Amino acid sequence: MKKIASVVVLSLVLVTLLAACGNGDSAKNKDSKKDNTLVVYSPNSENIVNTLIPMFEDETGIKVELVSAGTGELLKRISSEKDKPYADVMFGGLNKSKLTNEDLFEKYTSKNDKEMLAGHQNIDGVLTPYITDGSNILVNTDLIGDIKVESYEDLLNPKLKGKIAAADPASSSSAFAQLTNMLLAVGGDYNSQKGWDYVGKLIENLDGKVANGSGAVHKGVADGEFAVGLTYEDPSASYVRDGAPVKVVYPKEGSVYLDASLGIIKNAKHKENAEKFVDFMTSKEAQDVFGNDLTNRPLRKDAKLGDHMTPMKDIKTLEEDEEYVQKNKDKIVKEYTELFTKKQ
């Protein structure tokens, strides 16, 4: 009887041990599954996140939780959560001139950094540029007729009076970028009289017509409401790709390109997965998609470009003093507003 009891006790001990091992494995698997995630904050368009994030998930097996909102709102969240960060990566909405809170981000340089175009690499060790966008002129080919539009100077043609779409630099970031681009391209800097004289003449040729937002500018040209628009490359390239009666003109005086970057949030819970995300967005696979399938200019040297995009080597580019422009934004906008009021 004692022998039977001993066997029963031993059996119960073995069962308990096996159960404990099983529970330990389950807990381990659960933790492993939990760690195989990544929380991404992003202000990017649906086209970008809906295309690139599923690609990353398929490539790595990492499940992404996406939180979409405006850049300002997301940066405020990152700051308020700095003691216990919820997100791991800020995908887009960052550039070196606006990064006044560098302490909120980890230092990380992608393994692909050397493959990026000169001048568009991770210089400070924190932000990783992955795409860039520049100011340009969008022309409706059905409406322009024999009017030459190759430069900013050409926009002063009296035949274009009232036919140019432009937004207010005080309320549109792309319109402000276009303004500083013009000042630099025509005047050589942001304070030259030559540059501001040009802006004054352009305002007169707008004939009081100001679009209610950046979207109304490129849409107005594509829809035939305006012959010409002062806009930026991403939407312009999308109209070309989709067969609209438009062409993109890069002003002979030069175009400024500003990078969009991503960064790993300080003390991220899934830092290793975040590093994989940064590496993926700068990989040839992702960069090819940006330039070939989407309408965002990639920054990798060997990235493919679709027919709807002009190679960077064929565009005259200018380098903006981003730090100066950001510090003096209110001053520049005020001067433009006063000039616009004066010219009415």
Coordinates of C-alpha atoms in Angstrom, one line a residue:
M1 CA 0.0 0.0 0.0
K2 CA 2.9 2.3 0.9
K3 CA 4.5 1.5 -2.5
I4 CA 1.3 2.5 -4.3
A5 CA 1.0 5.7 -2.4
S6 CA 4.6 6.6 -3.2
V7 CA 4.0 6.0 -6.9
V8 CA 0.9 8.3 -6.8
V9 CA 2.9 11.0 -4.9
L10 CA 5.7 10.8 -7.4
S11 CA 3.3 11.0 -10.3
L12 CA 1.7 14.1 -8.9
V13 CA 5.1 15.7 -8.5
L14 CA 6.0 15.0 -12.1
V15 CA 2.7 16.3 -13.3
T16 CA 3.2 19.5 -11.3
L17 CA 6.8 19.9 -12.6
L18 CA 5.7 19.4 -16.2
A19 CA 2.8 21.9 -15.7
A20 CA 5.2 24.4 -14.3
C21 CA 7.6 24.0 -17.2
G22 CA 4.6 24.3 -19.6
N23 CA 3.4 27.5 -17.9
G24 CA 7.0 28.8 -18.0
D25 CA 7.2 28.1 -21.7
S26 CA 3.8 29.7 -22.3
A27 CA 4.8 32.8 -20.3
K28 CA 8.1 32.9 -22.2
N29 CA 6.3 32.6 -25.5
K30 CA 3.8 35.3 -24.5
D31 CA 6.6 37.7 -23.5
S32 CA 8.4 36.8 -26.8
K33 CA 5.2 37.6 -28.7
K34 CA 4.8 40.8 -26.8
D35 CA 8.3 41.9 -27.6
N36 CA 7.8 41.2 -31.3
T37 CA 5.9 44.4 -31.6
L38 CA 6.7 48.0 -32.5
V39 CA 4.7 51.2 -31.7
V40 CA 5.1 53.8 -34.4
Y41 CA 4.0 57.5 -34.2
S42 CA 3.6 59.0 -37.6
P43 CA 2.1 62.1 -39.3
N44 CA 2.7 60.5 -42.8
S45 CA 0.1 60.1 -45.4
E46 CA -2.1 57.0 -45.7
N47 CA -0.3 56.1 -49.0
I48 CA 3.0 55.9 -47.1
V49 CA 2.0 54.1 -44.0
N50 CA -0.5 51.7 -45.8
T51 CA 2.3 50.7 -48.2
L52 CA 5.5 50.7 -46.2
I53 CA 4.4 49.4 -42.8
P54 CA 2.8 46.1 -44.1
M55 CA 6.0 45.6 -46.1
F56 CA 8.1 46.0 -42.9
E57 CA 5.8 43.5 -41.1
D58 CA 6.1 40.9 -43.8
E59 CA 9.8 41.3 -44.0
T60 CA 10.5 41.1 -40.3
G61 CA 7.5 39.4 -38.7
I62 CA 7.2 42.3 -36.3
K63 CA 3.7 43.6 -35.7
V64 CA 3.3 47.4 -35.8
E65 CA 0.9 49.4 -33.8
L66 CA 0.4 52.7 -35.7
V67 CA -0.7 56.0 -34.1
S68 CA -1.4 58.7 -36.7
A69 CA -1.6 62.4 -35.8
G70 CA -0.1 65.7 -36.7
T71 CA 3.6 66.3 -36.0
G72 CA 3.0 68.8 -33.2
E73 CA 0.6 66.6 -31.4
L74 CA 2.9 63.6 -31.6
L75 CA 6.0 65.5 -30.4
K76 CA 3.9 66.7 -27.4
R77 CA 3.0 63.1 -26.6
I78 CA 6.6 62.0 -26.8
S79 CA 7.6 64.8 -24.5
S80 CA 4.8 64.0 -21.9
E81 CA 5.6 60.3 -22.1
K82 CA 9.4 60.7 -21.8
D83 CA 9.6 59.0 -18.3
K84 CA 7.6 56.0 -19.6
P85 CA 7.5 56.1 -23.5
Y86 CA 4.6 54.5 -25.2
A87 CA 6.0 54.6 -28.7
D88 CA 9.3 53.4 -30.1
V89 CA 9.7 55.3 -33.4
M90 CA 8.7 58.7 -34.8
F91 CA 8.2 58.0 -38.5
G92 CA 8.3 61.3 -40.4
G93 CA 7.6 64.9 -39.3
L94 CA 11.2 65.4 -38.2
N95 CA 14.0 67.5 -39.6
K96 CA 17.3 68.8 -38.2
S97 CA 16.2 72.4 -38.0
K98 CA 13.0 71.6 -36.0
L99 CA 14.6 69.2 -33.6
T100 CA 14.9 71.4 -30.5
N101 CA 14.3 68.4 -28.2
E102 CA 17.1 66.0 -29.2
D103 CA 17.1 64.5 -25.7
L104 CA 13.8 62.8 -26.5
F105 CA 15.5 60.5 -29.1
E106 CA 18.1 57.8 -29.1
K107 CA 21.3 58.0 -31.1
Y108 CA 21.3 55.5 -33.9
T109 CA 22.9 55.4 -37.3
S110 CA 21.5 53.0 -39.8
K111 CA 23.7 50.4 -41.4
N112 CA 22.5 51.9 -44.7
D113 CA 23.6 55.4 -44.0
K114 CA 26.6 55.2 -46.4
E115 CA 24.2 54.3 -49.2
M116 CA 22.3 57.6 -48.9
L117 CA 22.9 60.6 -51.1
A118 CA 25.6 63.1 -49.9
G119 CA 24.1 65.8 -47.8
H120 CA 21.2 63.6 -46.9
Q121 CA 22.8 61.3 -44.3
N122 CA 22.5 61.0 -40.6
I123 CA 24.9 63.8 -39.5
D124 CA 24.1 64.2 -35.9
G125 CA 23.5 60.5 -35.1
V126 CA 19.9 61.0 -34.1
L127 CA 17.7 61.7 -37.2
T128 CA 17.7 59.4 -40.2
P129 CA 16.5 61.1 -43.5
Y130 CA 14.6 58.7 -45.7
I131 CA 12.7 60.9 -48.3
T132 CA 12.9 64.5 -49.4
D133 CA 10.6 67.0 -51.0
G134 CA 11.1 70.2 -52.9
S135 CA 9.3 73.3 -54.2
N136 CA 8.4 73.4 -57.9
I137 CA 6.0 74.9 -60.4
L138 CA 3.0 72.9 -61.7
V139 CA 1.8 73.8 -65.2
N140 CA -1.5 72.8 -66.8
T141 CA -0.5 71.8 -70.4
D142 CA -4.0 72.3 -71.7
L143 CA -4.1 75.9 -70.6
I144 CA -0.5 77.2 -70.9
G145 CA -0.5 77.5 -74.6
D146 CA 2.8 79.1 -75.9
I147 CA 3.6 80.9 -72.6
K148 CA 7.1 79.8 -71.5
V149 CA 7.4 78.7 -67.9
E150 CA 10.9 77.6 -67.0
S151 CA 11.8 79.9 -64.2
Y152 CA 10.5 82.0 -61.4
E153 CA 11.1 85.0 -63.6
D154 CA 8.7 83.6 -66.2
L155 CA 5.9 83.9 -63.7
L156 CA 6.0 87.7 -64.0
N157 CA 4.7 87.4 -67.6
P158 CA 1.6 89.7 -67.8
K159 CA -0.2 86.9 -69.7
L160 CA -0.2 84.9 -66.5
K161 CA -1.9 87.6 -64.4
G162 CA -4.7 86.0 -62.3
K163 CA -3.8 82.6 -63.7
I164 CA -1.3 81.6 -61.0
A165 CA -2.4 79.5 -58.0
A166 CA -0.6 80.2 -54.7
A167 CA -1.3 79.7 -51.0
D168 CA -0.7 82.0 -48.1
P169 CA 2.8 81.5 -46.4
A170 CA 1.2 82.5 -43.1
S171 CA -1.0 79.4 -43.0
S172 CA 0.6 76.9 -45.4
S173 CA 4.0 75.3 -44.7
S174 CA 4.5 74.4 -48.3
A175 CA 3.7 78.0 -49.3
F176 CA 6.2 79.3 -46.8
A177 CA 8.8 76.8 -48.1
Q178 CA 8.1 78.2 -51.6
L179 CA 8.5 81.8 -50.4
T180 CA 12.0 81.1 -48.8
N181 CA 12.9 79.1 -51.9
M182 CA 12.1 82.2 -54.1
L183 CA 14.0 84.6 -51.9
L184 CA 17.1 82.4 -51.9
A185 CA 16.8 81.5 -55.6
V186 CA 16.2 85.1 -56.9
G187 CA 17.9 87.2 -54.3
G188 CA 20.7 85.0 -53.0
D189 CA 19.5 85.1 -49.4
Y190 CA 16.4 85.9 -47.3
N191 CA 17.0 89.6 -46.8
S192 CA 18.1 90.9 -50.2
Q193 CA 16.0 93.7 -51.8
K194 CA 16.2 91.9 -55.1
G195 CA 14.4 88.9 -53.7
W196 CA 11.7 90.9 -52.0
D197 CA 11.2 93.0 -55.1
Y198 CA 10.6 89.9 -57.1
V199 CA 8.0 88.7 -54.5
G200 CA 6.3 92.0 -54.7
K201 CA 6.0 91.7 -58.5
L202 CA 4.7 88.2 -58.2
I203 CA 2.0 89.2 -55.7
E204 CA 0.8 91.8 -58.3
N205 CA 0.6 89.1 -60.9
L206 CA -1.5 86.9 -58.6
D207 CA -4.1 89.6 -59.0
G208 CA -5.4 89.1 -55.4
K209 CA -6.1 85.4 -55.9
V210 CA -4.9 83.3 -52.9
A211 CA -5.8 79.6 -52.5
N212 CA -7.3 78.6 -49.1
G213 CA -4.6 75.9 -48.7
S214 CA -1.8 74.0 -50.3
G215 CA -4.2 71.3 -51.6
A216 CA -6.2 73.8 -53.5
V217 CA -3.1 75.0 -55.4
H218 CA -2.2 71.7 -57.1
K219 CA -5.8 70.6 -57.4
G220 CA -6.7 74.0 -59.0
V221 CA -4.0 73.5 -61.7
A222 CA -4.9 69.8 -62.4
D223 CA -8.6 70.7 -62.6
G224 CA -8.0 73.5 -65.1
E225 CA -8.9 76.4 -62.8
F226 CA -5.3 77.9 -63.0
A227 CA -2.6 77.6 -65.7
V228 CA 0.2 77.5 -63.2
G229 CA 0.7 76.7 -59.5
L230 CA 3.4 77.2 -56.9
T231 CA 3.4 73.9 -55.1
Y232 CA 5.7 71.0 -54.1
E233 CA 6.9 67.7 -55.7
D234 CA 4.9 64.9 -54.0
P235 CA 1.4 65.9 -55.2
S236 CA 2.8 67.2 -58.5
A237 CA 4.4 63.9 -59.3
S238 CA 1.2 62.1 -58.4
Y239 CA -0.8 64.0 -61.0
V240 CA 1.9 63.2 -63.6
R241 CA 1.8 59.5 -62.7
D242 CA -2.0 59.4 -62.9
G243 CA -2.1 61.0 -66.3
A244 CA -3.4 64.5 -65.5
P245 CA -2.7 67.3 -68.1
V246 CA 0.2 68.7 -66.2
K247 CA 3.9 69.0 -66.2
V248 CA 6.4 69.7 -63.3
V249 CA 8.8 72.6 -63.8
Y250 CA 11.8 72.9 -61.6
P251 CA 12.7 76.7 -61.7
K252 CA 16.0 77.4 -63.4
E253 CA 17.1 79.5 -60.5
G254 CA 17.0 76.4 -58.3
S255 CA 14.8 74.3 -55.9
V256 CA 15.3 73.7 -52.2
Y257 CA 14.8 70.2 -50.9
L258 CA 13.9 69.5 -47.3
D259 CA 14.3 66.0 -45.8
A260 CA 11.8 64.0 -43.8
S261 CA 13.4 61.9 -41.1
L262 CA 12.6 59.3 -38.6
G263 CA 14.0 58.8 -35.1
I264 CA 14.0 56.2 -32.3
I265 CA 12.4 57.5 -29.1
K266 CA 14.6 57.6 -26.0
N267 CA 14.3 54.5 -23.8
A268 CA 12.0 52.8 -26.4
K269 CA 10.7 49.4 -25.1
H270 CA 11.4 47.7 -28.4
K271 CA 14.7 49.4 -29.3
E272 CA 16.0 46.5 -31.4
N273 CA 12.8 46.4 -33.4
A274 CA 13.0 50.2 -33.8
E275 CA 16.5 49.9 -35.3
K276 CA 15.2 47.3 -37.7
F277 CA 12.5 49.7 -38.7
V278 CA 15.0 52.5 -39.4
D279 CA 17.2 50.1 -41.4
F280 CA 14.1 48.9 -43.4
M281 CA 13.0 52.4 -44.4
T282 CA 16.5 53.1 -45.8
S283 CA 16.8 49.7 -47.5
K284 CA 16.8 49.5 -51.3
E285 CA 13.5 47.6 -51.2
A286 CA 11.7 50.4 -49.3
Q287 CA 13.5 53.2 -51.2
D288 CA 12.5 51.7 -54.5
V289 CA 8.9 51.8 -53.5
F290 CA 9.1 55.4 -52.4
G291 CA 10.5 56.4 -55.8
N292 CA 8.8 54.0 -58.2
D293 CA 5.4 53.1 -56.7
L294 CA 4.7 56.2 -54.6
T295 CA 5.6 59.9 -55.3
N296 CA 8.1 60.6 -52.6
R297 CA 11.7 61.3 -53.6
P298 CA 13.9 58.6 -52.1
L299 CA 17.4 59.4 -50.7
R300 CA 19.2 56.2 -51.5
K301 CA 21.8 56.5 -54.2
D302 CA 20.7 53.4 -56.0
A303 CA 16.9 53.8 -55.6
K304 CA 14.7 53.4 -58.6
L305 CA 12.6 56.3 -59.9
G306 CA 9.4 56.0 -61.9
D307 CA 8.8 57.9 -65.1
H308 CA 6.7 60.4 -63.1
M309 CA 9.8 61.7 -61.3
T310 CA 12.8 63.6 -62.6
P311 CA 16.3 62.4 -61.6
M312 CA 17.9 64.7 -59.0
K313 CA 20.9 65.1 -61.3
D314 CA 18.6 67.0 -63.7
I315 CA 17.4 69.5 -61.1
K316 CA 19.3 72.5 -59.9
T317 CA 19.2 72.4 -56.2
L318 CA 19.9 75.0 -53.5
E319 CA 20.8 74.5 -49.9
E320 CA 18.6 76.3 -47.4
D321 CA 19.8 77.7 -44.1
E322 CA 17.2 75.8 -42.2
E323 CA 18.3 77.0 -38.8
Y324 CA 18.0 80.7 -39.9
V325 CA 14.7 80.2 -41.6
Q326 CA 13.1 78.5 -38.6
K327 CA 14.4 81.2 -36.2
N328 CA 13.2 84.0 -38.5
K329 CA 9.9 82.5 -39.7
D330 CA 7.7 85.0 -38.0
K331 CA 9.7 87.9 -39.4
I332 CA 9.7 86.5 -42.9
V333 CA 5.9 85.9 -42.8
K334 CA 5.2 89.4 -41.4
E335 CA 7.2 91.0 -44.2
Y336 CA 5.3 89.0 -46.8
T337 CA 2.0 89.8 -45.3
E338 CA 2.8 93.6 -45.2
L339 CA 4.0 93.4 -48.8
F340 CA 0.9 91.6 -49.9
T341 CA -1.4 94.1 -48.2
K342 CA 0.6 97.0 -49.8
K343 CA 0.3 95.5 -53.3
Q344 CA -3.5 95.1 -53.2

